[in-house]
Short mmCIF file of C-alpha atoms in Angstrom, two decimals:
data_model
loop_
_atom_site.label_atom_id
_atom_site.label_comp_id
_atom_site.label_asym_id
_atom_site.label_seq_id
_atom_site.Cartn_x
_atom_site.Cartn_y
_atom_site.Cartn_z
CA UNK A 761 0.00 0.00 0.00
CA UNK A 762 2.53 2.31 1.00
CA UNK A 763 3.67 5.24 3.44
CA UNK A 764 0.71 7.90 3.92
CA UNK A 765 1.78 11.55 3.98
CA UNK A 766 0.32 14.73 4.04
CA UNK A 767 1.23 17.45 0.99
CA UNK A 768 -0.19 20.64 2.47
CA UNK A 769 -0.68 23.30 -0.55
CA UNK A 770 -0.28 26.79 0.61
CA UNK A 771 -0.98 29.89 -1.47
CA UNK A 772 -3.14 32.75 -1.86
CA UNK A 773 -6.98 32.48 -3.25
CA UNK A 774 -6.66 31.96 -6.98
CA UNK A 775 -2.69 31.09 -7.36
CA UNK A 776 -3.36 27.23 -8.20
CA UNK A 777 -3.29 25.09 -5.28
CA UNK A 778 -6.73 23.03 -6.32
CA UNK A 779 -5.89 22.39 -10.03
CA UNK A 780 -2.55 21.02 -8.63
CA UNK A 781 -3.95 18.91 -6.24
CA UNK A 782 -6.16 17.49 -9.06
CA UNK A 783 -3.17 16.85 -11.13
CA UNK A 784 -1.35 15.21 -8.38
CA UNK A 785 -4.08 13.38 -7.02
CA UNK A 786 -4.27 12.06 -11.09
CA UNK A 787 -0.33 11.23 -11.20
CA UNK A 788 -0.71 9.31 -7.63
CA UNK A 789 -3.71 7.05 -8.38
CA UNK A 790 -1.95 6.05 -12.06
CA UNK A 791 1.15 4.67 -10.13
CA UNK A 792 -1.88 2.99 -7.72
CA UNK A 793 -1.06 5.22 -4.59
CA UNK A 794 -4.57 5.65 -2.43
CA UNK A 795 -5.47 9.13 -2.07
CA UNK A 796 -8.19 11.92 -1.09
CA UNK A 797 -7.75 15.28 -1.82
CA UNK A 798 -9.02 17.95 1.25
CA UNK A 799 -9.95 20.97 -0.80
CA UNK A 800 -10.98 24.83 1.11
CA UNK A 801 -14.62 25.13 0.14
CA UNK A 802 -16.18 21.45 0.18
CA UNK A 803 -14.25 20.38 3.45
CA UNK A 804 -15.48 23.74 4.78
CA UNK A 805 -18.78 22.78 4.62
CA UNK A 806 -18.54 19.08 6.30
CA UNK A 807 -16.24 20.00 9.21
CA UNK A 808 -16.67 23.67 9.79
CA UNK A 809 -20.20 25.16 8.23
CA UNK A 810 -20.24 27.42 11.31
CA UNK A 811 -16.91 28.89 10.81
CA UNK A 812 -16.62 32.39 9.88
CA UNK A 813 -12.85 33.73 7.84
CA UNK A 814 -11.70 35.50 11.18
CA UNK A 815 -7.94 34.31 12.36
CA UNK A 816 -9.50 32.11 15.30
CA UNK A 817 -12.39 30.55 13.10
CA UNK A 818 -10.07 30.06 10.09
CA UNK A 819 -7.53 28.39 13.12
CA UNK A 820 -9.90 25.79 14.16
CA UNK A 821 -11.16 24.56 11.07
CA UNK A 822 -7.60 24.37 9.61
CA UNK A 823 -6.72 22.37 12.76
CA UNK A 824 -9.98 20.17 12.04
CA UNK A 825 -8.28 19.35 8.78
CA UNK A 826 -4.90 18.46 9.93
CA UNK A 827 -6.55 15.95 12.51
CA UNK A 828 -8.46 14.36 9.90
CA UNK A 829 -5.29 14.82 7.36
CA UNK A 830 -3.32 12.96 10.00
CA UNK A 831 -5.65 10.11 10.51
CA UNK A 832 -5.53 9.24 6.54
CA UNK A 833 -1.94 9.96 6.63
CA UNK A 834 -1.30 6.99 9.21
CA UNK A 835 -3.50 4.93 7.67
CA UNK A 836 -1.54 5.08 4.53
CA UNK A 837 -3.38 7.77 2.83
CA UNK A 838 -1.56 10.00 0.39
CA UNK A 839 -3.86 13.43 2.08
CA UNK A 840 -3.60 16.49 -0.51
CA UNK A 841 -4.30 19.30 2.19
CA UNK A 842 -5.15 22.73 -0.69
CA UNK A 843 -6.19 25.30 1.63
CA UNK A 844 -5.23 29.21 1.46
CA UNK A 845 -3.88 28.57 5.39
CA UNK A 846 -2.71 32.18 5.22
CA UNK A 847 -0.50 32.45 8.98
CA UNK A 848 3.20 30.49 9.26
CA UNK A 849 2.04 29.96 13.07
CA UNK A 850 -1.26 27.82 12.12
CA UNK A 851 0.78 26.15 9.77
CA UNK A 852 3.69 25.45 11.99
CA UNK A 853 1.36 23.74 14.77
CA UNK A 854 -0.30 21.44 11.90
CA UNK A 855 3.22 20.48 10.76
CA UNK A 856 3.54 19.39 14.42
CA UNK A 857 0.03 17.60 14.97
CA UNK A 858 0.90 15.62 11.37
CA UNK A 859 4.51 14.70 12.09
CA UNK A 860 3.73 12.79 15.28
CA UNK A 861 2.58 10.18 13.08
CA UNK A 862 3.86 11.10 9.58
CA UNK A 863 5.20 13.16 7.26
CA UNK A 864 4.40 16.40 6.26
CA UNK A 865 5.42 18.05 2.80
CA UNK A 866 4.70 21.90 2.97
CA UNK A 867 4.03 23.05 -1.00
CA UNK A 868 4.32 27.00 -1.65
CA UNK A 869 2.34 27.52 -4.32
CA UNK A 870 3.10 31.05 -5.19
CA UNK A 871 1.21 33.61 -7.44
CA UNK A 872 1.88 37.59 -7.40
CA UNK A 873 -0.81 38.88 -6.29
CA UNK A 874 -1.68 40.53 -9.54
CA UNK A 875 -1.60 37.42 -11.82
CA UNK A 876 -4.13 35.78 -8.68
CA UNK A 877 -6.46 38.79 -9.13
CA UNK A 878 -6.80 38.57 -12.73
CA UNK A 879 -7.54 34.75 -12.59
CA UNK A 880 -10.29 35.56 -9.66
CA UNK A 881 -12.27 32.54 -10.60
CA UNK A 882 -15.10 33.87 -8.26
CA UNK A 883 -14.87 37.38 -7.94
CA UNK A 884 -13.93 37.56 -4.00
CA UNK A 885 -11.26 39.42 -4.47
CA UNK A 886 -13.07 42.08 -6.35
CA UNK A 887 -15.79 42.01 -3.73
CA UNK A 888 -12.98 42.33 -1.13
CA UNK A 889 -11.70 45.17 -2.76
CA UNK A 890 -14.99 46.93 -2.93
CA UNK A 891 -15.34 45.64 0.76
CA UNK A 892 -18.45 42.88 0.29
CA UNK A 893 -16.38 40.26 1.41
CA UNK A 894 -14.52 40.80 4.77
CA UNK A 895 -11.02 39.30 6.67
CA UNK A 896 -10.10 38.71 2.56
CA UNK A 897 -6.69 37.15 2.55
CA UNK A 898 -4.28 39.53 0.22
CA UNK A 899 -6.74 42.35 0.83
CA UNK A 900 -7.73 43.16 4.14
CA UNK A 901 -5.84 40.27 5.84
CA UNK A 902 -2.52 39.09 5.62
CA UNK A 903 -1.50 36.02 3.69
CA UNK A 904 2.07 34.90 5.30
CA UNK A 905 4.48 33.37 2.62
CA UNK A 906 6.16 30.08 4.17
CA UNK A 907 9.66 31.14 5.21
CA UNK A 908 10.98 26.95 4.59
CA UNK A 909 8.96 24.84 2.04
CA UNK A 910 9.55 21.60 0.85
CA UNK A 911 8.65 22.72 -2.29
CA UNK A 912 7.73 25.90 -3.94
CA UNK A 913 5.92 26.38 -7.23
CA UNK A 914 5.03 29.43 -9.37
CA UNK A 915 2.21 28.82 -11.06
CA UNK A 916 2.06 31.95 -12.55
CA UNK A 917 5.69 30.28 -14.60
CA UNK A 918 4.88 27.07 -14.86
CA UNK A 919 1.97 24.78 -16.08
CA UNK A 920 0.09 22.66 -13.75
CA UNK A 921 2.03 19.28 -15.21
CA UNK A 922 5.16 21.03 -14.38
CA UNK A 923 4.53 21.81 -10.94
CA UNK A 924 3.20 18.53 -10.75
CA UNK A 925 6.69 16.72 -12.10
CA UNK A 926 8.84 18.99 -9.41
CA UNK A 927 6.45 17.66 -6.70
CA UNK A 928 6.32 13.94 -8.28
CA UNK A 929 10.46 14.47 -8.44
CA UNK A 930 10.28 15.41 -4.84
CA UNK A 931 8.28 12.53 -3.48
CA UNK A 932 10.59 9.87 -5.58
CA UNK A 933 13.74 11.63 -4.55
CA UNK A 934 12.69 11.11 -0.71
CA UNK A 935 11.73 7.77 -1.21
CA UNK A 936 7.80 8.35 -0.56
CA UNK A 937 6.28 6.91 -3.45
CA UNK A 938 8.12 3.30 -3.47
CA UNK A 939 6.05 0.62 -3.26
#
């Protein structure tokens, strides 16, 4: 079956995280690795429909999905975490809660902030900038670039398949994805 692990996709709204944890999640299941992809809005809704995007509410449910991320993980799950997860503090406490029982793989998956705007596949952050959508990461609150990835991507340089080969690369070269 395999070592689970957790590959935790960081970035701002709109720079690329979910249609590189498709392609990943793709690549993985070909090479018959088990896997679930946690993506920001649908997992919102199961674990955290109360949840508001303040820094405490975004917190808990963030530490919601690391709990449940770790359980796959040590049950030989391959877990592709894609959430915004703007702080380096939040993120350093779910590297901790994952690592007691495996391993975590922190992904950058940076955008300027101009090329995420223009992709904007919702419109939030034009609402944000008009101020109909509140506690907006990149607008009205802070999105904290990871100071030590495992891996950074620019998806505003690369296509999706190529950020998907230096993460594949990655995985191979640390001996995670032998059988």
């Amino acid at each position: 079956m395999g070592e689970g692990f957790v590959l935790w996709l960081t970035g701002l709204p709109a720079s690329g995280k979910t249609s590189l944890a498709k392609a990943l999640e793709i690549e993985l299941r070909k090479i018959g690795r088990r896997v679930e992809v946690l993506d920001g809005d649908e997992v919102r809704k199961w674990l955290s429909p109360e949840a508001g995007f303040t820094r405490e509410d975004r917190e808990r449910h963030l530490m919601r999905v690391a709990y449940v991320s770790k359980l796959l993980a040590r049950n030989g799950i391959i877990v592709i975490a894609s959430f915004v997860s703007p702080y380096r503090e939040v993120r350093r406490k779910i590297r901790e809660l994952i690592e007691e029982d495996s391993r975590f793989i922190e992904i950058y998956v940076r955008c300027p902030f101009e090329v995420a705007i223009k992709r904007d596949p919702k419109g939030l952050y034009r609402k944000a900038i008009v101020g109909e959508v509140r506690n907006f990461t990149g607008i009205d609150d802070p999105y904290e670039e990871p100071e030590n990835p495992e891996i950074t991507v620019d998806s505003s340089e690369m296509t999706v398949e190529e950020e998907a080969r230096v993460v594949l690369n990655y995985l191979r070269e640390e001996g995670l994805l032998d059988p």
